[in-house]
Structures are given as C-alpha cells and as structure tokens.
Amino acid sequence: MKIRQWNMTKHPACFITGDSGDGKTWLCTQMAEEAMQAGATVILADPVKGWDIGEPRLRRLKQAGATIIGMDEYNRLVNTLDDVLAANILVEPAPPLILMVDDFASLLWVRQHPEGTPTDMLNRIERLIRRFEAILRDAQQSDIIKLVFSGQRIEKSMLPATWKEVWEAGAHLLSMQINGTYEVFSGEFDMFGNIIYPELVRNLIEQANRPDAATMRMVTAHIREELEAQRTMLADRRRMGIGDNAMQVGAITALERLNAWCAQQYDTTNPYMDSPATRKETTRP
C-alpha cells in the first residue's frame, strides 16, 4: 500500500517533520483518511497536546472508523494498541494497522528534559516508548503493522539508541506551507547520513537564480518602453493606411511575452527561506 509519498511496503515507519503551522497534523489526517478508504485500521494519537484539527474533521475521522487518542491518555493508548493488535490476530487476512502519533517531538522533548515533569507522567511516557519499540520490531517483520511519527523538527539524536535501524529504514517527509498551501517533500539520506530533500533543494536553487528586484525593475521598464514605441509606430502605420509590418507585429508579440515572463519572475519573496536546507539553528518545541 502507498499513501501519498509513503510506500508502506518499503518503509515500515514514516517520520513527518516541519515547523509549527506547516501542515504536519493536516498531512496525518489526510493519510489516515486514505488508509481507511483502502481498508486499514487507523489509530490517531496525540497524548501530549491533544488534537487541534477541529471538531468536524475529528467527527469525520471517527465516523470513518478511526480511533482517536487525546491529551494525557497515555494508558488508554497502550491499552488500545494491545486490544487492536489482539483483535487483528483473529481476522484472516488481518487488515493493515496504522498507528499515527502526532506531536511526537514534544513527547521526546519531555523525555529528554524531565525537569519539572511529574514522575508518573515520565513513567507513562517511558512505558509508551517501550511499547512503540516492541511494535516497531514487529513492523519490521510484518506487512500488517505500520507507524507514523509526526512532530516539529524530529531528529535522530532525539530518539532512543534502539531506534537507529527504524530511523534509517523509515520514510521521511517534510511538510511546509508555501504561499498558503501545504507542500510535502520526500527525504533521502546523503553520504553523511543526513536527510536531504532533493525537490526542495532544486526549488531553492531555482529561487536563488532568479534576478534581484532592482534588475527586474530596470529590465521591465526597458521592455515596456520598447513595447509602447512599437505599438505607437504600428498604430501610426494603420492611421496612414499602410499595412502591418510582419516583423513589427512579431516584435510586439515577443515583447508582450517577455513582459509577461518578467511579471512572473517579479515576486522576490522566497517561500522556501526557512527550510531544512537553509536553517542554521534548531529550536525545540
């Protein structure tokens, strides 16, 4: 099964990252709806902060059969996982089970920085992490169980050491909000073990090669002056009853197209500025 850019047959786990407001939760819910339409059982969990996708979408997901785990429901998440896994064993063939954990980076952050966190919560988080590890081991040997972990700037260093193989075998998606719409980029490992996003890099290079604003204003002004001069000469010929000059008409058409192209290039904002390819510092949730 393939959902969006995630090939579940090839990658037992999927890590979705991005900044706040970049559509990570939106992508999770879109993938969940597609998975359920394909017959999968879906558990959507955000035990740290709870779901903030709006009641209509939550209701639609529940009606479609998704199990929703909300804020502080650590024990319920573990119990639900056990119940669903046990129920799946009784079904032949067993439907795919997809566990999606949103805001996973916050859970890891609390685990790494326990200061001020109640002991019982830390114990629940550790229990949950161990349960995830057990399921991940099963997922690597099974075509049935798949996992999605979504969070703000998830990094390998934040994960337990035992997750190294899962991280390297997983799919990596970056969600970004570009000019008011969400875009998703697929990641791959470079020779140093870092995740890169080739399509995003290509977009950055293309953006960097665009002319600067001052140059574009100067070029556009010259084009429009010449275009106006050619149109004036053509209008004068027509008033005098002289037929159109084919070369002049062709020049006007070419100038109009060039002017339109310049207008497309004139947007000097870089929608990809704050991306993994340009970011120099990492902040935590």
PDB file of C-alpha atoms in Angstrom:
ATOM      1  CA  MET A   1       0.000   0.000   0.000  1.00  0.00           C
ATOM      2  CA  LYS A   2       1.178   3.513  -0.776  1.00  0.00           C
ATOM      3  CA  ILE A   3      -0.250   6.626   0.887  1.00  0.00           C
ATOM      4  CA  ARG A   4       0.926   9.932  -0.524  1.00  0.00           C
ATOM      5  CA  GLN A   5       4.729   9.725  -0.710  1.00  0.00           C
ATOM      6  CA  TRP A   6       4.898   6.909   1.861  1.00  0.00           C
ATOM      7  CA  ASN A   7       5.470   3.436   0.403  1.00  0.00           C
ATOM      8  CA  MET A   8       4.467   1.262   3.360  1.00  0.00           C
ATOM      9  CA  THR A   9       5.779  -1.900   1.735  1.00  0.00           C
ATOM     10  CA  LYS A  10       9.270  -0.424   1.578  1.00  0.00           C
ATOM     11  CA  HIS A  11       9.204   1.624   4.808  1.00  0.00           C
ATOM     12  CA  PRO A  12       7.542   0.172   7.943  1.00  0.00           C
ATOM     13  CA  ALA A  13       7.652   3.581   9.630  1.00  0.00           C
ATOM     14  CA  CYS A  14       7.209   7.147   8.423  1.00  0.00           C
ATOM     15  CA  PHE A  15       8.585  10.284  10.088  1.00  0.00           C
ATOM     16  CA  ILE A  16       6.856  13.580   9.272  1.00  0.00           C
ATOM     17  CA  THR A  17       8.596  16.794  10.259  1.00  0.00           C
ATOM     18  CA  GLY A  18       8.196  20.517   9.710  1.00  0.00           C
ATOM     19  CA  ASP A  19       7.729  23.750  11.615  1.00  0.00           C
ATOM     20  CA  SER A  20       4.666  24.917  13.524  1.00  0.00           C
ATOM     21  CA  GLY A  21       1.763  25.590  11.172  1.00  0.00           C
ATOM     22  CA  ASP A  22       3.360  23.740   8.262  1.00  0.00           C
ATOM     23  CA  GLY A  23       0.634  21.105   7.961  1.00  0.00           C
ATOM     24  CA  LYS A  24       2.034  18.074   9.786  1.00  0.00           C
ATOM     25  CA  THR A  25      -1.267  17.283  11.504  1.00  0.00           C
ATOM     26  CA  TRP A  26      -3.141  18.018   8.274  1.00  0.00           C
ATOM     27  CA  LEU A  27      -0.926  15.505   6.459  1.00  0.00           C
ATOM     28  CA  CYS A  28      -1.529  12.888   9.167  1.00  0.00           C
ATOM     29  CA  THR A  29      -5.293  13.197   8.868  1.00  0.00           C
ATOM     30  CA  GLN A  30      -5.169  13.136   5.062  1.00  0.00           C
ATOM     31  CA  MET A  31      -3.084   9.962   5.162  1.00  0.00           C
ATOM     32  CA  ALA A  32      -5.436   8.462   7.753  1.00  0.00           C
ATOM     33  CA  GLU A  33      -8.472   9.042   5.547  1.00  0.00           C
ATOM     34  CA  GLU A  34      -6.726   7.493   2.537  1.00  0.00           C
ATOM     35  CA  ALA A  35      -5.618   4.484   4.596  1.00  0.00           C
ATOM     36  CA  MET A  36      -9.123   3.827   5.928  1.00  0.00           C
ATOM     37  CA  GLN A  37     -10.551   4.074   2.422  1.00  0.00           C
ATOM     38  CA  ALA A  38      -8.082   1.321   1.488  1.00  0.00           C
ATOM     39  CA  GLY A  39      -9.338  -0.872   4.350  1.00  0.00           C
ATOM     40  CA  ALA A  40      -6.732  -0.161   7.031  1.00  0.00           C
ATOM     41  CA  THR A  41      -7.382   0.170  10.757  1.00  0.00           C
ATOM     42  CA  VAL A  42      -6.108   3.555  11.971  1.00  0.00           C
ATOM     43  CA  ILE A  43      -5.245   4.814  15.449  1.00  0.00           C
ATOM     44  CA  LEU A  44      -4.609   8.566  15.685  1.00  0.00           C
ATOM     45  CA  ALA A  45      -2.855   9.571  18.891  1.00  0.00           C
ATOM     46  CA  ASP A  46      -1.660  12.861  20.343  1.00  0.00           C
ATOM     47  CA  PRO A  47      -1.269  12.152  24.063  1.00  0.00           C
ATOM     48  CA  VAL A  48       0.845  15.263  24.728  1.00  0.00           C
ATOM     49  CA  LYS A  49      -1.227  18.202  23.473  1.00  0.00           C
ATOM     50  CA  GLY A  50      -4.379  16.663  22.031  1.00  0.00           C
ATOM     51  CA  TRP A  51      -5.869  17.183  18.590  1.00  0.00           C
ATOM     52  CA  ASP A  52      -6.411  20.693  17.251  1.00  0.00           C
ATOM     53  CA  ILE A  53      -7.873  19.886  13.842  1.00  0.00           C
ATOM     54  CA  GLY A  54     -11.420  20.986  14.573  1.00  0.00           C
ATOM     55  CA  GLU A  55     -14.488  19.061  15.634  1.00  0.00           C
ATOM     56  CA  PRO A  56     -15.889  18.476  12.104  1.00  0.00           C
ATOM     57  CA  ARG A  57     -12.743  16.684  10.944  1.00  0.00           C
ATOM     58  CA  LEU A  58     -12.474  14.712  14.194  1.00  0.00           C
ATOM     59  CA  ARG A  59     -16.090  13.638  13.807  1.00  0.00           C
ATOM     60  CA  ARG A  60     -15.488  12.630  10.183  1.00  0.00           C
ATOM     61  CA  LEU A  61     -12.452  10.547  11.148  1.00  0.00           C
ATOM     62  CA  LYS A  62     -14.366   8.822  13.939  1.00  0.00           C
ATOM     63  CA  GLN A  63     -17.274   8.086  11.617  1.00  0.00           C
ATOM     64  CA  ALA A  64     -14.814   6.548   9.164  1.00  0.00           C
ATOM     65  CA  GLY A  65     -13.642   4.195  11.914  1.00  0.00           C
ATOM     66  CA  ALA A  66     -10.514   5.860  13.301  1.00  0.00           C
ATOM     67  CA  THR A  67      -9.657   5.513  16.977  1.00  0.00           C
ATOM     68  CA  ILE A  68      -8.755   8.931  18.420  1.00  0.00           C
ATOM     69  CA  ILE A  69      -6.456   9.144  21.458  1.00  0.00           C
ATOM     70  CA  GLY A  70      -6.376  12.577  23.088  1.00  0.00           C
ATOM     71  CA  MET A  71      -4.313  14.545  25.590  1.00  0.00           C
ATOM     72  CA  ASP A  72      -2.920  12.748  28.676  1.00  0.00           C
ATOM     73  CA  GLU A  73      -4.388   9.429  27.511  1.00  0.00           C
ATOM     74  CA  TYR A  74      -1.089   7.526  27.728  1.00  0.00           C
ATOM     75  CA  ASN A  75      -2.563   4.456  29.399  1.00  0.00           C
ATOM     76  CA  ARG A  76      -5.516   4.379  27.027  1.00  0.00           C
ATOM     77  CA  LEU A  77      -3.142   4.470  24.059  1.00  0.00           C
ATOM     78  CA  VAL A  78      -1.176   1.456  25.315  1.00  0.00           C
ATOM     79  CA  ASN A  79      -4.355  -0.471  26.135  1.00  0.00           C
ATOM     80  CA  THR A  80      -5.939   0.412  22.786  1.00  0.00           C
ATOM     81  CA  LEU A  81      -2.846  -0.781  20.931  1.00  0.00           C
ATOM     82  CA  ASP A  82      -2.967  -4.097  22.771  1.00  0.00           C
ATOM     83  CA  ASP A  83      -6.703  -4.508  22.125  1.00  0.00           C
ATOM     84  CA  VAL A  84      -6.468  -3.713  18.405  1.00  0.00           C
ATOM     85  CA  LEU A  85      -3.435  -5.951  17.908  1.00  0.00           C
ATOM     86  CA  ALA A  86      -5.213  -8.803  19.674  1.00  0.00           C
ATOM     87  CA  ALA A  87      -8.349  -8.288  17.570  1.00  0.00           C
ATOM     88  CA  ASN A  88      -6.319  -8.258  14.358  1.00  0.00           C
ATOM     89  CA  ILE A  89      -4.922 -11.703  15.122  1.00  0.00           C
ATOM     90  CA  LEU A  90      -8.453 -13.118  14.928  1.00  0.00           C
ATOM     91  CA  VAL A  91      -9.054 -11.729  11.427  1.00  0.00           C
ATOM     92  CA  GLU A  92      -7.837 -13.561   8.343  1.00  0.00           C
ATOM     93  CA  PRO A  93      -6.415 -11.902   6.398  1.00  0.00           C
ATOM     94  CA  ALA A  94      -5.639  -9.262   9.006  1.00  0.00           C
ATOM     95  CA  PRO A  95      -6.239  -5.676   7.826  1.00  0.00           C
ATOM     96  CA  PRO A  96      -3.286  -3.268   7.925  1.00  0.00           C
ATOM     97  CA  LEU A  97      -2.968  -1.440  11.235  1.00  0.00           C
ATOM     98  CA  ILE A  98      -1.533   2.082  11.095  1.00  0.00           C
ATOM     99  CA  LEU A  99      -0.619   3.921  14.271  1.00  0.00           C
ATOM    100  CA  MET A 100      -0.139   7.669  13.811  1.00  0.00           C
ATOM    101  CA  VAL A 101       1.426   9.606  16.691  1.00  0.00           C
ATOM    102  CA  ASP A 102       1.187  13.364  16.259  1.00  0.00           C
ATOM    103  CA  ASP A 103       3.349  15.887  18.127  1.00  0.00           C
ATOM    104  CA  PHE A 104       5.854  13.106  18.777  1.00  0.00           C
ATOM    105  CA  ALA A 105       8.712  15.606  19.130  1.00  0.00           C
ATOM    106  CA  SER A 106       7.062  17.086  22.232  1.00  0.00           C
ATOM    107  CA  LEU A 107       6.886  13.648  23.801  1.00  0.00           C
ATOM    108  CA  LEU A 108      10.591  13.112  23.075  1.00  0.00           C
ATOM    109  CA  TRP A 109      11.396  16.584  24.402  1.00  0.00           C
ATOM    110  CA  VAL A 110       9.693  15.862  27.733  1.00  0.00           C
ATOM    111  CA  ARG A 111      11.588  12.583  27.913  1.00  0.00           C
ATOM    112  CA  GLN A 112      14.942  14.297  27.281  1.00  0.00           C
ATOM    113  CA  HIS A 113      14.225  17.200  29.654  1.00  0.00           C
ATOM    114  CA  PRO A 114      12.309  15.717  32.598  1.00  0.00           C
ATOM    115  CA  GLU A 115      12.857  18.699  34.911  1.00  0.00           C
ATOM    116  CA  GLY A 116       9.542  19.752  36.415  1.00  0.00           C
ATOM    117  CA  THR A 117       7.600  16.856  34.886  1.00  0.00           C
ATOM    118  CA  PRO A 118       5.667  14.650  37.348  1.00  0.00           C
ATOM    119  CA  THR A 119       7.233  11.228  37.871  1.00  0.00           C
ATOM    120  CA  ASP A 120       4.043   9.376  36.982  1.00  0.00           C
ATOM    121  CA  MET A 121       3.914  11.137  33.606  1.00  0.00           C
ATOM    122  CA  LEU A 122       7.564  10.291  32.893  1.00  0.00           C
ATOM    123  CA  ASN A 123       6.839   6.657  33.753  1.00  0.00           C
ATOM    124  CA  ARG A 124       3.872   6.616  31.374  1.00  0.00           C
ATOM    125  CA  ILE A 125       5.994   8.140  28.607  1.00  0.00           C
ATOM    126  CA  GLU A 126       8.727   5.520  29.122  1.00  0.00           C
ATOM    127  CA  ARG A 127       6.128   2.768  29.030  1.00  0.00           C
ATOM    128  CA  LEU A 128       4.740   4.210  25.822  1.00  0.00           C
ATOM    129  CA  ILE A 129       8.191   4.450  24.213  1.00  0.00           C
ATOM    130  CA  ARG A 130       8.904   0.815  25.102  1.00  0.00           C
ATOM    131  CA  ARG A 131       5.557  -0.206  23.629  1.00  0.00           C
ATOM    132  CA  PHE A 132       6.367   1.675  20.431  1.00  0.00           C
ATOM    133  CA  GLU A 133       9.721  -0.119  20.262  1.00  0.00           C
ATOM    134  CA  ALA A 134       8.048  -3.515  20.539  1.00  0.00           C
ATOM    135  CA  ILE A 135       5.558  -2.625  17.809  1.00  0.00           C
ATOM    136  CA  LEU A 136       8.353  -1.290  15.604  1.00  0.00           C
ATOM    137  CA  ARG A 137      10.186  -4.605  15.910  1.00  0.00           C
ATOM    138  CA  ASP A 138       7.017  -6.374  14.807  1.00  0.00           C
ATOM    139  CA  ALA A 139       6.514  -3.870  11.988  1.00  0.00           C
ATOM    140  CA  GLN A 140       9.922  -4.663  10.518  1.00  0.00           C
ATOM    141  CA  GLN A 141       8.875  -8.294  10.189  1.00  0.00           C
ATOM    142  CA  SER A 142       5.231  -7.738   9.252  1.00  0.00           C
ATOM    143  CA  ASP A 143       3.266  -6.303   6.366  1.00  0.00           C
ATOM    144  CA  ILE A 144       0.364  -5.571   8.709  1.00  0.00           C
ATOM    145  CA  ILE A 145       1.645  -3.051  11.281  1.00  0.00           C
ATOM    146  CA  LYS A 146       2.851   0.394  10.181  1.00  0.00           C
ATOM    147  CA  LEU A 147       3.663   3.521  12.181  1.00  0.00           C
ATOM    148  CA  VAL A 148       3.732   7.270  11.561  1.00  0.00           C
ATOM    149  CA  PHE A 149       5.518   9.703  13.880  1.00  0.00           C
ATOM    150  CA  SER A 150       4.855  13.377  13.268  1.00  0.00           C
ATOM    151  CA  GLY A 151       6.496  16.260  15.079  1.00  0.00           C
ATOM    152  CA  GLN A 152       8.278  19.580  14.865  1.00  0.00           C
ATOM    153  CA  ARG A 153      11.847  19.017  13.621  1.00  0.00           C
ATOM    154  CA  ILE A 154      12.213  15.385  14.646  1.00  0.00           C
ATOM    155  CA  GLU A 155      15.890  14.434  14.646  1.00  0.00           C
ATOM    156  CA  LYS A 156      17.734  11.155  15.046  1.00  0.00           C
ATOM    157  CA  SER A 157      19.526  12.471  18.156  1.00  0.00           C
ATOM    158  CA  MET A 158      16.176  12.811  19.937  1.00  0.00           C
ATOM    159  CA  LEU A 159      15.328   9.120  19.542  1.00  0.00           C
ATOM    160  CA  PRO A 160      16.383   6.218  21.771  1.00  0.00           C
ATOM    161  CA  ALA A 161      19.526   4.450  20.527  1.00  0.00           C
ATOM    162  CA  THR A 162      17.479   1.338  19.778  1.00  0.00           C
ATOM    163  CA  TRP A 163      15.568   3.270  17.100  1.00  0.00           C
ATOM    164  CA  LYS A 164      18.615   3.717  14.820  1.00  0.00           C
ATOM    165  CA  GLU A 165      17.584   0.968  12.414  1.00  0.00           C
ATOM    166  CA  VAL A 166      13.977   2.177  12.334  1.00  0.00           C
ATOM    167  CA  TRP A 167      15.099   5.739  11.550  1.00  0.00           C
ATOM    168  CA  GLU A 168      17.334   4.601   8.707  1.00  0.00           C
ATOM    169  CA  ALA A 169      14.705   2.266   7.245  1.00  0.00           C
ATOM    170  CA  GLY A 170      11.855   4.751   7.590  1.00  0.00           C
ATOM    171  CA  ALA A 171      10.317   7.143   5.102  1.00  0.00           C
ATOM    172  CA  HIS A 172      10.985  10.819   5.815  1.00  0.00           C
ATOM    173  CA  LEU A 173       8.554  13.537   4.766  1.00  0.00           C
ATOM    174  CA  LEU A 174       8.814  17.294   5.227  1.00  0.00           C
ATOM    175  CA  SER A 175       5.608  19.335   5.303  1.00  0.00           C
ATOM    176  CA  MET A 176       5.827  23.062   4.506  1.00  0.00           C
ATOM    177  CA  GLN A 177       3.308  25.823   3.948  1.00  0.00           C
ATOM    178  CA  ILE A 178       4.236  27.531   0.681  1.00  0.00           C
ATOM    179  CA  ASN A 179       2.245  30.577  -0.442  1.00  0.00           C
ATOM    180  CA  GLY A 180      -0.821  29.497   1.519  1.00  0.00           C
ATOM    181  CA  THR A 181      -0.826  25.818   0.518  1.00  0.00           C
ATOM    182  CA  TYR A 182       0.801  22.753   2.054  1.00  0.00           C
ATOM    183  CA  GLU A 183       3.568  21.022   0.136  1.00  0.00           C
ATOM    184  CA  VAL A 184       5.165  17.701   1.056  1.00  0.00           C
ATOM    185  CA  PHE A 185       8.761  16.786   0.184  1.00  0.00           C
ATOM    186  CA  SER A 186      10.272  13.297   0.309  1.00  0.00           C
ATOM    187  CA  GLY A 187      13.621  12.940   2.050  1.00  0.00           C
ATOM    188  CA  GLU A 188      16.586  10.683   1.451  1.00  0.00           C
ATOM    189  CA  PHE A 189      19.916  10.135   3.169  1.00  0.00           C
ATOM    190  CA  ASP A 190      23.087  11.719   1.845  1.00  0.00           C
ATOM    191  CA  MET A 191      26.541  10.152   2.130  1.00  0.00           C
ATOM    192  CA  PHE A 192      26.954  11.589   5.641  1.00  0.00           C
ATOM    193  CA  GLY A 193      23.701  10.147   6.975  1.00  0.00           C
ATOM    194  CA  ASN A 194      21.844  13.459   6.930  1.00  0.00           C
ATOM    195  CA  ILE A 195      18.352  13.731   5.474  1.00  0.00           C
ATOM    196  CA  ILE A 196      18.060  15.910   2.391  1.00  0.00           C
ATOM    197  CA  TYR A 197      15.010  16.838   0.331  1.00  0.00           C
ATOM    198  CA  PRO A 198      16.068  16.863  -3.357  1.00  0.00           C
ATOM    199  CA  GLU A 199      12.941  18.564  -4.695  1.00  0.00           C
ATOM    200  CA  LEU A 200      13.184  21.290  -2.061  1.00  0.00           C
ATOM    201  CA  VAL A 201      16.864  21.821  -2.877  1.00  0.00           C
ATOM    202  CA  ARG A 202      16.009  22.182  -6.572  1.00  0.00           C
ATOM    203  CA  ASN A 203      13.370  24.768  -5.698  1.00  0.00           C
ATOM    204  CA  LEU A 204      15.881  26.659  -3.563  1.00  0.00           C
ATOM    205  CA  ILE A 205      18.435  26.716  -6.386  1.00  0.00           C
ATOM    206  CA  GLU A 206      15.809  27.908  -8.844  1.00  0.00           C
ATOM    207  CA  GLN A 207      14.752  30.623  -6.400  1.00  0.00           C
ATOM    208  CA  ALA A 208      18.365  31.722  -5.869  1.00  0.00           C
ATOM    209  CA  ASN A 209      18.925  32.060  -9.613  1.00  0.00           C
ATOM    210  CA  ARG A 210      16.055  34.488 -10.068  1.00  0.00           C
ATOM    211  CA  PRO A 211      17.109  38.103 -10.813  1.00  0.00           C
ATOM    212  CA  ASP A 212      17.057  40.587  -7.965  1.00  0.00           C
ATOM    213  CA  ALA A 213      14.271  43.161  -7.690  1.00  0.00           C
ATOM    214  CA  ALA A 214      16.326  46.155  -8.892  1.00  0.00           C
ATOM    215  CA  THR A 215      17.460  44.347 -12.043  1.00  0.00           C
ATOM    216  CA  MET A 216      13.935  43.161 -12.792  1.00  0.00           C
ATOM    217  CA  ARG A 217      12.520  46.678 -12.435  1.00  0.00           C
ATOM    218  CA  MET A 218      15.118  48.070 -14.845  1.00  0.00           C
ATOM    219  CA  VAL A 219      14.610  45.310 -17.427  1.00  0.00           C
ATOM    220  CA  THR A 220      10.826  45.536 -17.196  1.00  0.00           C
ATOM    221  CA  ALA A 221      10.913  49.318 -17.666  1.00  0.00           C
ATOM    222  CA  HIS A 222      13.007  48.996 -20.850  1.00  0.00           C
ATOM    223  CA  ILE A 223      10.729  46.275 -22.225  1.00  0.00           C
ATOM    224  CA  ARG A 224       7.610  48.355 -21.616  1.00  0.00           C
ATOM    225  CA  GLU A 225       9.188  51.450 -23.210  1.00  0.00           C
ATOM    226  CA  GLU A 226      10.098  49.499 -26.334  1.00  0.00           C
ATOM    227  CA  LEU A 227       6.707  47.788 -26.397  1.00  0.00           C
ATOM    228  CA  GLU A 228       4.919  51.145 -26.227  1.00  0.00           C
ATOM    229  CA  ALA A 229       7.140  52.564 -29.003  1.00  0.00           C
ATOM    230  CA  GLN A 230       6.421  49.601 -31.300  1.00  0.00           C
ATOM    231  CA  ARG A 231       2.681  49.819 -30.634  1.00  0.00           C
ATOM    232  CA  THR A 232       2.732  53.572 -31.396  1.00  0.00           C
ATOM    233  CA  MET A 233       4.545  53.023 -34.718  1.00  0.00           C
ATOM    234  CA  LEU A 234       2.117  50.263 -35.675  1.00  0.00           C
ATOM    235  CA  ALA A 235      -0.871  52.478 -34.840  1.00  0.00           C
ATOM    236  CA  ASP A 236       0.610  55.314 -36.947  1.00  0.00           C
ATOM    237  CA  ARG A 237       1.030  52.975 -39.938  1.00  0.00           C
ATOM    238  CA  ARG A 238      -2.603  51.894 -39.650  1.00  0.00           C
ATOM    239  CA  ARG A 239      -3.847  55.502 -39.457  1.00  0.00           C
ATOM    240  CA  MET A 240      -1.933  56.258 -42.662  1.00  0.00           C
ATOM    241  CA  GLY A 241      -3.462  53.241 -44.354  1.00  0.00           C
ATOM    242  CA  ILE A 242      -0.193  51.357 -44.511  1.00  0.00           C
ATOM    243  CA  GLY A 243      -0.377  47.612 -43.986  1.00  0.00           C
ATOM    244  CA  ASP A 244       1.050  45.989 -40.891  1.00  0.00           C
ATOM    245  CA  ASN A 245       4.728  45.180 -40.921  1.00  0.00           C
ATOM    246  CA  ALA A 246       5.087  41.472 -40.139  1.00  0.00           C
ATOM    247  CA  MET A 247       8.402  41.961 -38.362  1.00  0.00           C
ATOM    248  CA  GLN A 248       6.939  44.756 -36.253  1.00  0.00           C
ATOM    249  CA  VAL A 249       3.924  42.662 -35.264  1.00  0.00           C
ATOM    250  CA  GLY A 250       6.258  39.796 -34.398  1.00  0.00           C
ATOM    251  CA  ALA A 251       8.411  42.090 -32.279  1.00  0.00           C
ATOM    252  CA  ILE A 252       5.358  43.304 -30.355  1.00  0.00           C
ATOM    253  CA  THR A 253       4.262  39.718 -29.683  1.00  0.00           C
ATOM    254  CA  ALA A 254       7.741  38.788 -28.471  1.00  0.00           C
ATOM    255  CA  LEU A 255       7.901  41.834 -26.212  1.00  0.00           C
ATOM    256  CA  GLU A 256       4.474  41.037 -24.745  1.00  0.00           C
ATOM    257  CA  ARG A 257       5.590  37.503 -23.927  1.00  0.00           C
ATOM    258  CA  LEU A 258       8.838  38.748 -22.420  1.00  0.00           C
ATOM    259  CA  ASN A 259       6.943  41.281 -20.327  1.00  0.00           C
ATOM    260  CA  ALA A 260       4.623  38.533 -19.044  1.00  0.00           C
ATOM    261  CA  TRP A 261       7.619  36.356 -18.148  1.00  0.00           C
ATOM    262  CA  CYS A 262       9.186  39.238 -16.228  1.00  0.00           C
ATOM    263  CA  ALA A 263       5.957  39.700 -14.297  1.00  0.00           C
ATOM    264  CA  GLN A 264       6.105  36.041 -13.227  1.00  0.00           C
ATOM    265  CA  GLN A 265       9.681  36.468 -12.003  1.00  0.00           C
ATOM    266  CA  TYR A 266       8.927  39.697 -10.193  1.00  0.00           C
ATOM    267  CA  ASP A 267       7.896  38.045  -6.922  1.00  0.00           C
ATOM    268  CA  THR A 268      11.129  38.369  -4.967  1.00  0.00           C
ATOM    269  CA  THR A 269       9.873  36.641  -1.807  1.00  0.00           C
ATOM    270  CA  ASN A 270      11.469  33.292  -1.103  1.00  0.00           C
ATOM    271  CA  PRO A 271       8.805  30.906   0.245  1.00  0.00           C
ATOM    272  CA  TYR A 272      11.465  28.302   0.987  1.00  0.00           C
ATOM    273  CA  MET A 273      13.640  30.572   3.139  1.00  0.00           C
ATOM    274  CA  ASP A 274      13.032  28.813   6.478  1.00  0.00           C
ATOM    275  CA  SER A 275      13.612  25.231   5.408  1.00  0.00           C
ATOM    276  CA  PRO A 276      15.972  22.422   6.414  1.00  0.00           C
ATOM    277  CA  ALA A 277      18.205  23.409   3.516  1.00  0.00           C
ATOM    278  CA  THR A 278      18.652  26.986   4.804  1.00  0.00           C
ATOM    279  CA  ARG A 279      18.166  26.617   8.556  1.00  0.00           C
ATOM    280  CA  LYS A 280      21.279  27.059  10.695  1.00  0.00           C
ATOM    281  CA  GLU A 281      19.814  26.654  14.159  1.00  0.00           C
ATOM    282  CA  THR A 282      17.440  24.121  15.643  1.00  0.00           C
ATOM    283  CA  THR A 283      14.913  25.144  18.246  1.00  0.00           C
ATOM    284  CA  ARG A 284      12.918  22.756  20.343  1.00  0.00           C
ATOM    285  CA  PRO A 285       9.164  22.634  20.786  1.00  0.00           C
TER     286      PRO A 285
END
